[in-house]
Amino acid sequence: MIRVQTQDFNVPEEYHLISQDNSDGAVVTFVGKVRDFNDGSAVTDLTLEHYPGMTEAVLNQIEAEARERWPLNNVTIIHRVGAMALGEQIVFIGVTSAHRKAAFAACEFLIDFLKTKAPFWKLEAGDKGSNWVEARDADEQAAKMWDK
Amino acid sequence: MINVLFFAQVRELIGTAGVKVEAGENTQTAEGLRATLAATDDKWAKVLASDKLLVAVNQTISQWDTPIVDGDEVAFFPPVTGG
């Protein structure tokens, strides 16, 4: 399930939704949050912009790719857009599978691909004004590690 | 008409979220469309000349030689930074 939304999400609720099937022995979740620094500068809040339509299409594609690689049961990807304060949740990824290895790997694959392929952009506000976050080579390298 | 969209700092620097462009001889590829838009304004030329600029044609990341036809949606934006 893919959701792009301005409102916050509730982790226990999302966990409950994906963890009902007793054929799943593994549930792996990841939450990305707004942290108080980036590149050595203080960050006070964050605004996420996205490309409506394309975002959902890319997230669906990334989910399909993960399902081709690992035997997954439930997959949830939630990404927030708009203004967020320090400490707020930005992104949720939840994956279930019979075994832990597939669930861990798929969760990491999903966040690596989401960070480099999905059209979201972060605008950070801090003590030095507002800045668009630069894409990081490390994120690109992390996504490349999954090349077959 | 080609529906052109700009996102993030590209949108901010250009000063608009999008424009409509009449499809013509010079807009038959993503590169052609970029050059056509760049020719309209010095500021646009600077922003659209970035070697990091990405292009999506009909909501799919595309190459600069990707064909563009009347009715397409073409978006220009910087590398993505979500997650």
PDB file of N, CA, C and O in Angstrom, chain A residues 30 32 48-55 57-58 61 79 90-91 111 114-123 132-136, chain B residues 3 5-13 17 52 54-62 73-83:
ATOM      1  N   PHE A  30      10.536   0.680   9.194  1.00  0.00           N
ATOM      2  CA  PHE A  30      11.511   1.769   9.243  1.00  0.00           C
ATOM      3  C   PHE A  30      10.742   3.078   9.313  1.00  0.00           C
ATOM      4  O   PHE A  30       9.748   3.251   8.613  1.00  0.00           O
ATOM      5  N   GLY A  32      11.587   7.268   9.078  1.00  0.00           N
ATOM      6  CA  GLY A  32      12.524   8.377   8.896  1.00  0.00           C
ATOM      7  C   GLY A  32      11.946   9.610   9.574  1.00  0.00           C
ATOM      8  O   GLY A  32      10.759   9.879   9.465  1.00  0.00           O
ATOM      9  N   LEU A  48       8.577  19.339   2.617  1.00  0.00           N
ATOM     10  CA  LEU A  48       8.743  18.333   1.573  1.00  0.00           C
ATOM     11  C   LEU A  48       7.860  18.676   0.381  1.00  0.00           C
ATOM     12  O   LEU A  48       6.654  18.839   0.534  1.00  0.00           O
ATOM     13  N   GLU A  49       8.480  18.806  -0.781  1.00  0.00           N
ATOM     14  CA  GLU A  49       7.719  19.034  -2.018  1.00  0.00           C
ATOM     15  C   GLU A  49       7.741  17.729  -2.811  1.00  0.00           C
ATOM     16  O   GLU A  49       8.672  16.941  -2.687  1.00  0.00           O
ATOM     17  N   HIS A  50       6.704  17.486  -3.623  1.00  0.00           N
ATOM     18  CA  HIS A  50       6.730  16.287  -4.458  1.00  0.00           C
ATOM     19  C   HIS A  50       6.045  16.550  -5.791  1.00  0.00           C
ATOM     20  O   HIS A  50       5.552  17.660  -6.023  1.00  0.00           O
ATOM     21  N   TYR A  51       6.076  15.563  -6.645  1.00  0.00           N
ATOM     22  CA  TYR A  51       5.484  15.662  -7.992  1.00  0.00           C
ATOM     23  C   TYR A  51       4.253  14.755  -7.980  1.00  0.00           C
ATOM     24  O   TYR A  51       4.367  13.548  -8.179  1.00  0.00           O
ATOM     25  N   PRO A  52       3.078  15.326  -7.700  1.00  0.00           N
ATOM     26  CA  PRO A  52       1.877  14.488  -7.579  1.00  0.00           C
ATOM     27  C   PRO A  52       1.647  13.665  -8.848  1.00  0.00           C
ATOM     28  O   PRO A  52       1.835  14.159  -9.953  1.00  0.00           O
ATOM     29  N   GLY A  53       1.284  12.436  -8.659  1.00  0.00           N
ATOM     30  CA  GLY A  53       1.068  11.556  -9.809  1.00  0.00           C
ATOM     31  C   GLY A  53       2.305  10.730 -10.075  1.00  0.00           C
ATOM     32  O   GLY A  53       2.290   9.510  -9.960  1.00  0.00           O
ATOM     33  N   MET A  54       3.401  11.406 -10.383  1.00  0.00           N
ATOM     34  CA  MET A  54       4.644  10.671 -10.636  1.00  0.00           C
ATOM     35  C   MET A  54       5.127   9.995  -9.348  1.00  0.00           C
ATOM     36  O   MET A  54       5.626   8.863  -9.385  1.00  0.00           O
ATOM     37  N   THR A  55       4.986  10.679  -8.219  1.00  0.00           N
ATOM     38  CA  THR A  55       5.446  10.107  -6.947  1.00  0.00           C
ATOM     39  C   THR A  55       4.801   8.757  -6.684  1.00  0.00           C
ATOM     40  O   THR A  55       5.484   7.770  -6.401  1.00  0.00           O
ATOM     41  N   ALA A  57       3.329   6.779  -8.787  1.00  0.00           N
ATOM     42  CA  ALA A  57       3.727   5.809  -9.812  1.00  0.00           C
ATOM     43  C   ALA A  57       5.095   5.209  -9.499  1.00  0.00           C
ATOM     44  O   ALA A  57       5.291   3.988  -9.601  1.00  0.00           O
ATOM     45  N   VAL A  58       6.041   6.057  -9.091  1.00  0.00           N
ATOM     46  CA  VAL A  58       7.396   5.577  -8.797  1.00  0.00           C
ATOM     47  C   VAL A  58       7.376   4.674  -7.564  1.00  0.00           C
ATOM     48  O   VAL A  58       8.017   3.619  -7.544  1.00  0.00           O
ATOM     49  N   GLN A  61       6.116   1.354  -8.457  1.00  0.00           N
ATOM     50  CA  GLN A  61       7.138   0.653  -9.236  1.00  0.00           C
ATOM     51  C   GLN A  61       8.217   0.058  -8.322  1.00  0.00           C
ATOM     52  O   GLN A  61       8.639  -1.085  -8.491  1.00  0.00           O
ATOM     53  N   HIS A  79       4.726   8.295   2.741  1.00  0.00           N
ATOM     54  CA  HIS A  79       5.655   9.423   2.711  1.00  0.00           C
ATOM     55  C   HIS A  79       4.867  10.697   2.896  1.00  0.00           C
ATOM     56  O   HIS A  79       3.897  10.928   2.205  1.00  0.00           O
ATOM     57  N   ILE A  90       8.679  11.438   8.889  1.00  0.00           N
ATOM     58  CA  ILE A  90       8.590  11.791   7.465  1.00  0.00           C
ATOM     59  C   ILE A  90       8.095  10.600   6.652  1.00  0.00           C
ATOM     60  O   ILE A  90       7.244  10.730   5.786  1.00  0.00           O
ATOM     61  N   VAL A  91       8.693   9.442   6.915  1.00  0.00           N
ATOM     62  CA  VAL A  91       8.443   8.292   6.043  1.00  0.00           C
ATOM     63  C   VAL A  91       8.306   7.015   6.878  1.00  0.00           C
ATOM     64  O   VAL A  91       8.971   6.861   7.906  1.00  0.00           O
ATOM     65  N   ILE A 111      13.860   1.803   1.050  1.00  0.00           N
ATOM     66  CA  ILE A 111      14.265   3.156   1.454  1.00  0.00           C
ATOM     67  C   ILE A 111      15.401   3.661   0.570  1.00  0.00           C
ATOM     68  O   ILE A 111      15.427   4.836   0.188  1.00  0.00           O
ATOM     69  N   LEU A 114      13.690   4.589  -2.727  1.00  0.00           N
ATOM     70  CA  LEU A 114      12.819   5.749  -2.526  1.00  0.00           C
ATOM     71  C   LEU A 114      13.651   7.038  -2.481  1.00  0.00           C
ATOM     72  O   LEU A 114      13.299   8.043  -3.101  1.00  0.00           O
ATOM     73  N   LYS A 115      14.789   6.983  -1.779  1.00  0.00           N
ATOM     74  CA  LYS A 115      15.614   8.180  -1.620  1.00  0.00           C
ATOM     75  C   LYS A 115      16.240   8.656  -2.925  1.00  0.00           C
ATOM     76  O   LYS A 115      16.602   9.823  -3.037  1.00  0.00           O
ATOM     77  N   THR A 116      16.404   7.764  -3.868  1.00  0.00           N
ATOM     78  CA  THR A 116      17.110   8.142  -5.097  1.00  0.00           C
ATOM     79  C   THR A 116      16.218   8.182  -6.336  1.00  0.00           C
ATOM     80  O   THR A 116      16.620   8.707  -7.365  1.00  0.00           O
ATOM     81  N   LYS A 117      15.012   7.603  -6.258  1.00  0.00           N
ATOM     82  CA  LYS A 117      14.160   7.522  -7.456  1.00  0.00           C
ATOM     83  C   LYS A 117      12.834   8.286  -7.334  1.00  0.00           C
ATOM     84  O   LYS A 117      12.259   8.671  -8.345  1.00  0.00           O
ATOM     85  N   ALA A 118      12.312   8.431  -6.126  1.00  0.00           N
ATOM     86  CA  ALA A 118      10.986   9.046  -5.994  1.00  0.00           C
ATOM     87  C   ALA A 118      11.106  10.576  -5.947  1.00  0.00           C
ATOM     88  O   ALA A 118      11.981  11.106  -5.271  1.00  0.00           O
ATOM     89  N   PRO A 119      10.232  11.268  -6.699  1.00  0.00           N
ATOM     90  CA  PRO A 119      10.358  12.729  -6.808  1.00  0.00           C
ATOM     91  C   PRO A 119       9.854  13.486  -5.578  1.00  0.00           C
ATOM     92  O   PRO A 119       8.764  14.042  -5.569  1.00  0.00           O
ATOM     93  N   PHE A 120      10.697  13.472  -4.533  1.00  0.00           N
ATOM     94  CA  PHE A 120      10.486  14.283  -3.329  1.00  0.00           C
ATOM     95  C   PHE A 120      11.702  15.196  -3.177  1.00  0.00           C
ATOM     96  O   PHE A 120      12.828  14.767  -3.455  1.00  0.00           O
ATOM     97  N   TRP A 121      11.457  16.412  -2.691  1.00  0.00           N
ATOM     98  CA  TRP A 121      12.571  17.334  -2.442  1.00  0.00           C
ATOM     99  C   TRP A 121      12.389  17.982  -1.083  1.00  0.00           C
ATOM    100  O   TRP A 121      11.288  18.420  -0.736  1.00  0.00           O
ATOM    101  N   LYS A 122      13.514  18.054  -0.327  1.00  0.00           N
ATOM    102  CA  LYS A 122      13.464  18.625   1.018  1.00  0.00           C
ATOM    103  C   LYS A 122      13.982  20.064   1.018  1.00  0.00           C
ATOM    104  O   LYS A 122      15.090  20.326   0.532  1.00  0.00           O
ATOM    105  N   LEU A 123      13.210  20.947   1.609  1.00  0.00           N
ATOM    106  CA  LEU A 123      13.633  22.325   1.846  1.00  0.00           C
ATOM    107  C   LEU A 123      13.812  22.488   3.353  1.00  0.00           C
ATOM    108  O   LEU A 123      12.840  22.400   4.114  1.00  0.00           O
ATOM    109  N   TRP A 132      17.566  24.168  -0.057  1.00  0.00           N
ATOM    110  CA  TRP A 132      17.171  22.885  -0.633  1.00  0.00           C
ATOM    111  C   TRP A 132      18.267  21.881  -0.332  1.00  0.00           C
ATOM    112  O   TRP A 132      19.447  22.165  -0.529  1.00  0.00           O
ATOM    113  N   VAL A 133      17.878  20.727   0.150  1.00  0.00           N
ATOM    114  CA  VAL A 133      18.849  19.692   0.482  1.00  0.00           C
ATOM    115  C   VAL A 133      19.465  19.165  -0.816  1.00  0.00           C
ATOM    116  O   VAL A 133      18.765  18.901  -1.784  1.00  0.00           O
ATOM    117  N   GLU A 134      20.792  19.064  -0.821  1.00  0.00           N
ATOM    118  CA  GLU A 134      21.504  18.523  -1.984  1.00  0.00           C
ATOM    119  C   GLU A 134      21.431  17.000  -1.978  1.00  0.00           C
ATOM    120  O   GLU A 134      21.523  16.388  -0.909  1.00  0.00           O
ATOM    121  N   ALA A 135      21.292  16.418  -3.148  1.00  0.00           N
ATOM    122  CA  ALA A 135      21.317  14.954  -3.237  1.00  0.00           C
ATOM    123  C   ALA A 135      22.688  14.465  -2.792  1.00  0.00           C
ATOM    124  O   ALA A 135      23.709  15.090  -3.076  1.00  0.00           O
ATOM    125  N   ARG A 136      22.712  13.364  -2.061  1.00  0.00           N
ATOM    126  CA  ARG A 136      23.980  12.841  -1.542  1.00  0.00           C
ATOM    127  C   ARG A 136      24.479  11.671  -2.383  1.00  0.00           C
ATOM    128  O   ARG A 136      23.712  10.776  -2.717  1.00  0.00           O
TER     129      ARG A 136
ATOM    130  N   ASN B   3       2.760  20.439 -21.784  1.00  0.00           N
ATOM    131  CA  ASN B   3       2.595  20.932 -20.426  1.00  0.00           C
ATOM    132  C   ASN B   3       3.930  20.789 -19.688  1.00  0.00           C
ATOM    133  O   ASN B   3       4.375  19.676 -19.418  1.00  0.00           O
ATOM    134  N   LEU B   5       6.401  21.408 -16.432  1.00  0.00           N
ATOM    135  CA  LEU B   5       6.360  21.621 -14.984  1.00  0.00           C
ATOM    136  C   LEU B   5       7.770  21.777 -14.428  1.00  0.00           C
ATOM    137  O   LEU B   5       8.715  21.169 -14.944  1.00  0.00           O
ATOM    138  N   PHE B   6       7.882  22.593 -13.377  1.00  0.00           N
ATOM    139  CA  PHE B   6       9.174  22.760 -12.688  1.00  0.00           C
ATOM    140  C   PHE B   6       8.980  22.442 -11.213  1.00  0.00           C
ATOM    141  O   PHE B   6       7.945  22.800 -10.636  1.00  0.00           O
ATOM    142  N   PHE B   7       9.981  21.792 -10.599  1.00  0.00           N
ATOM    143  CA  PHE B   7       9.872  21.450  -9.183  1.00  0.00           C
ATOM    144  C   PHE B   7      11.098  21.891  -8.372  1.00  0.00           C
ATOM    145  O   PHE B   7      12.193  22.056  -8.915  1.00  0.00           O
ATOM    146  N   ALA B   8      10.865  22.049  -7.060  1.00  0.00           N
ATOM    147  CA  ALA B   8      11.901  22.360  -6.066  1.00  0.00           C
ATOM    148  C   ALA B   8      12.699  23.614  -6.455  1.00  0.00           C
ATOM    149  O   ALA B   8      12.103  24.603  -6.865  1.00  0.00           O
ATOM    150  N   GLN B   9      14.052  23.577  -6.347  1.00  0.00           N
ATOM    151  CA  GLN B   9      14.777  24.823  -6.590  1.00  0.00           C
ATOM    152  C   GLN B   9      14.703  25.279  -8.038  1.00  0.00           C
ATOM    153  O   GLN B   9      14.870  26.463  -8.315  1.00  0.00           O
ATOM    154  N   VAL B  10      14.421  24.352  -8.957  1.00  0.00           N
ATOM    155  CA  VAL B  10      14.241  24.751 -10.357  1.00  0.00           C
ATOM    156  C   VAL B  10      12.995  25.652 -10.451  1.00  0.00           C
ATOM    157  O   VAL B  10      13.028  26.734 -11.047  1.00  0.00           O
ATOM    158  N   ARG B  11      11.911  25.211  -9.810  1.00  0.00           N
ATOM    159  CA  ARG B  11      10.677  26.007  -9.782  1.00  0.00           C
ATOM    160  C   ARG B  11      10.926  27.363  -9.110  1.00  0.00           C
ATOM    161  O   ARG B  11      10.501  28.399  -9.604  1.00  0.00           O
ATOM    162  N   GLU B  12      11.643  27.320  -7.979  1.00  0.00           N
ATOM    163  CA  GLU B  12      11.884  28.538  -7.212  1.00  0.00           C
ATOM    164  C   GLU B  12      12.732  29.538  -8.003  1.00  0.00           C
ATOM    165  O   GLU B  12      12.423  30.729  -8.039  1.00  0.00           O
ATOM    166  N   LEU B  13      13.793  29.057  -8.648  1.00  0.00           N
ATOM    167  CA  LEU B  13      14.694  29.947  -9.383  1.00  0.00           C
ATOM    168  C   LEU B  13      14.048  30.483 -10.655  1.00  0.00           C
ATOM    169  O   LEU B  13      14.242  31.629 -11.032  1.00  0.00           O
ATOM    170  N   ALA B  17       5.656  27.553 -11.502  1.00  0.00           N
ATOM    171  CA  ALA B  17       5.530  26.099 -11.369  1.00  0.00           C
ATOM    172  C   ALA B  17       5.363  25.406 -12.718  1.00  0.00           C
ATOM    173  O   ALA B  17       5.487  24.187 -12.813  1.00  0.00           O
ATOM    174  N   LYS B  52      23.069  18.922 -13.469  1.00  0.00           N
ATOM    175  CA  LYS B  52      22.362  18.003 -12.576  1.00  0.00           C
ATOM    176  C   LYS B  52      20.863  17.952 -12.874  1.00  0.00           C
ATOM    177  O   LYS B  52      20.132  17.182 -12.249  1.00  0.00           O
ATOM    178  N   LEU B  54      17.315  17.108 -14.108  1.00  0.00           N
ATOM    179  CA  LEU B  54      16.678  15.869 -14.578  1.00  0.00           C
ATOM    180  C   LEU B  54      15.409  16.210 -15.342  1.00  0.00           C
ATOM    181  O   LEU B  54      14.808  17.262 -15.116  1.00  0.00           O
ATOM    182  N   VAL B  55      15.012  15.300 -16.236  1.00  0.00           N
ATOM    183  CA  VAL B  55      13.787  15.508 -16.998  1.00  0.00           C
ATOM    184  C   VAL B  55      12.923  14.252 -16.909  1.00  0.00           C
ATOM    185  O   VAL B  55      13.422  13.129 -16.963  1.00  0.00           O
ATOM    186  N   ALA B  56      11.616  14.462 -16.728  1.00  0.00           N
ATOM    187  CA  ALA B  56      10.659  13.349 -16.759  1.00  0.00           C
ATOM    188  C   ALA B  56       9.654  13.646 -17.864  1.00  0.00           C
ATOM    189  O   ALA B  56       9.124  14.757 -17.949  1.00  0.00           O
ATOM    190  N   VAL B  57       9.441  12.660 -18.724  1.00  0.00           N
ATOM    191  CA  VAL B  57       8.447  12.800 -19.786  1.00  0.00           C
ATOM    192  C   VAL B  57       7.271  11.902 -19.432  1.00  0.00           C
ATOM    193  O   VAL B  57       7.449  10.696 -19.214  1.00  0.00           O
ATOM    194  N   ASN B  58       6.100  12.506 -19.340  1.00  0.00           N
ATOM    195  CA  ASN B  58       4.887  11.786 -18.917  1.00  0.00           C
ATOM    196  C   ASN B  58       5.134  10.979 -17.630  1.00  0.00           C
ATOM    197  O   ASN B  58       4.791   9.815 -17.515  1.00  0.00           O
ATOM    198  N   GLN B  59       5.781  11.660 -16.673  1.00  0.00           N
ATOM    199  CA  GLN B  59       5.996  11.148 -15.311  1.00  0.00           C
ATOM    200  C   GLN B  59       6.962   9.965 -15.228  1.00  0.00           C
ATOM    201  O   GLN B  59       6.927   9.202 -14.274  1.00  0.00           O
ATOM    202  N   THR B  60       7.836   9.827 -16.234  1.00  0.00           N
ATOM    203  CA  THR B  60       8.890   8.822 -16.186  1.00  0.00           C
ATOM    204  C   THR B  60      10.227   9.515 -16.432  1.00  0.00           C
ATOM    205  O   THR B  60      10.356  10.268 -17.405  1.00  0.00           O
ATOM    206  N   ILE B  61      11.201   9.276 -15.537  1.00  0.00           N
ATOM    207  CA  ILE B  61      12.533   9.862 -15.742  1.00  0.00           C
ATOM    208  C   ILE B  61      13.042   9.465 -17.127  1.00  0.00           C
ATOM    209  O   ILE B  61      12.982   8.287 -17.498  1.00  0.00           O
ATOM    210  N   SER B  62      13.523  10.439 -17.877  1.00  0.00           N
ATOM    211  CA  SER B  62      13.858  10.197 -19.276  1.00  0.00           C
ATOM    212  C   SER B  62      15.234  10.737 -19.623  1.00  0.00           C
ATOM    213  O   SER B  62      15.853  11.446 -18.831  1.00  0.00           O
ATOM    214  N   GLU B  73       3.427  15.685 -21.026  1.00  0.00           N
ATOM    215  CA  GLU B  73       3.760  16.434 -19.806  1.00  0.00           C
ATOM    216  C   GLU B  73       5.249  16.243 -19.558  1.00  0.00           C
ATOM    217  O   GLU B  73       5.716  15.115 -19.432  1.00  0.00           O
ATOM    218  N   VAL B  74       5.982  17.347 -19.496  1.00  0.00           N
ATOM    219  CA  VAL B  74       7.435  17.275 -19.317  1.00  0.00           C
ATOM    220  C   VAL B  74       7.812  18.065 -18.062  1.00  0.00           C
ATOM    221  O   VAL B  74       7.400  19.222 -17.915  1.00  0.00           O
ATOM    222  N   ALA B  75       8.548  17.424 -17.165  1.00  0.00           N
ATOM    223  CA  ALA B  75       8.931  18.091 -15.916  1.00  0.00           C
ATOM    224  C   ALA B  75      10.442  18.198 -15.810  1.00  0.00           C
ATOM    225  O   ALA B  75      11.168  17.262 -16.162  1.00  0.00           O
ATOM    226  N   PHE B  76      10.920  19.349 -15.340  1.00  0.00           N
ATOM    227  CA  PHE B  76      12.348  19.567 -15.089  1.00  0.00           C
ATOM    228  C   PHE B  76      12.532  19.739 -13.588  1.00  0.00           C
ATOM    229  O   PHE B  76      11.796  20.506 -12.952  1.00  0.00           O
ATOM    230  N   PHE B  77      13.518  19.029 -13.024  1.00  0.00           N
ATOM    231  CA  PHE B  77      13.742  19.143 -11.585  1.00  0.00           C
ATOM    232  C   PHE B  77      15.157  18.706 -11.209  1.00  0.00           C
ATOM    233  O   PHE B  77      15.838  18.047 -11.995  1.00  0.00           O
ATOM    234  N   PRO B  78      15.585  19.075  -9.985  1.00  0.00           N
ATOM    235  CA  PRO B  78      16.914  18.672  -9.524  1.00  0.00           C
ATOM    236  C   PRO B  78      16.887  17.236  -9.006  1.00  0.00           C
ATOM    237  O   PRO B  78      15.804  16.662  -8.859  1.00  0.00           O
ATOM    238  N   PRO B  79      18.066  16.665  -8.692  1.00  0.00           N
ATOM    239  CA  PRO B  79      18.094  15.316  -8.094  1.00  0.00           C
ATOM    240  C   PRO B  79      17.184  15.254  -6.868  1.00  0.00           C
ATOM    241  O   PRO B  79      17.077  16.235  -6.125  1.00  0.00           O
ATOM    242  N   VAL B  80      16.567  14.103  -6.658  1.00  0.00           N
ATOM    243  CA  VAL B  80      15.554  13.984  -5.608  1.00  0.00           C
ATOM    244  C   VAL B  80      16.206  13.770  -4.239  1.00  0.00           C
ATOM    245  O   VAL B  80      17.310  13.227  -4.145  1.00  0.00           O
ATOM    246  N   THR B  81      15.518  14.206  -3.181  1.00  0.00           N
ATOM    247  CA  THR B  81      16.096  14.145  -1.837  1.00  0.00           C
ATOM    248  C   THR B  81      15.068  13.764  -0.767  1.00  0.00           C
ATOM    249  O   THR B  81      15.066  14.316   0.333  1.00  0.00           O
ATOM    250  N   GLY B  82      14.178  12.846  -1.101  1.00  0.00           N
ATOM    251  CA  GLY B  82      13.156  12.457  -0.122  1.00  0.00           C
ATOM    252  C   GLY B  82      13.667  11.434   0.878  1.00  0.00           C
ATOM    253  O   GLY B  82      14.865  11.184   0.981  1.00  0.00           O
ATOM    254  N   GLY B  83      12.731  10.846   1.591  1.00  0.00           N
ATOM    255  CA  GLY B  83      13.076   9.767   2.512  1.00  0.00           C
ATOM    256  C   GLY B  83      13.426  10.248   3.899  1.00  0.00           C
ATOM    257  O   GLY B  83      13.428  11.416   4.170  1.00  0.00           O
TER     258      GLY B  83
END
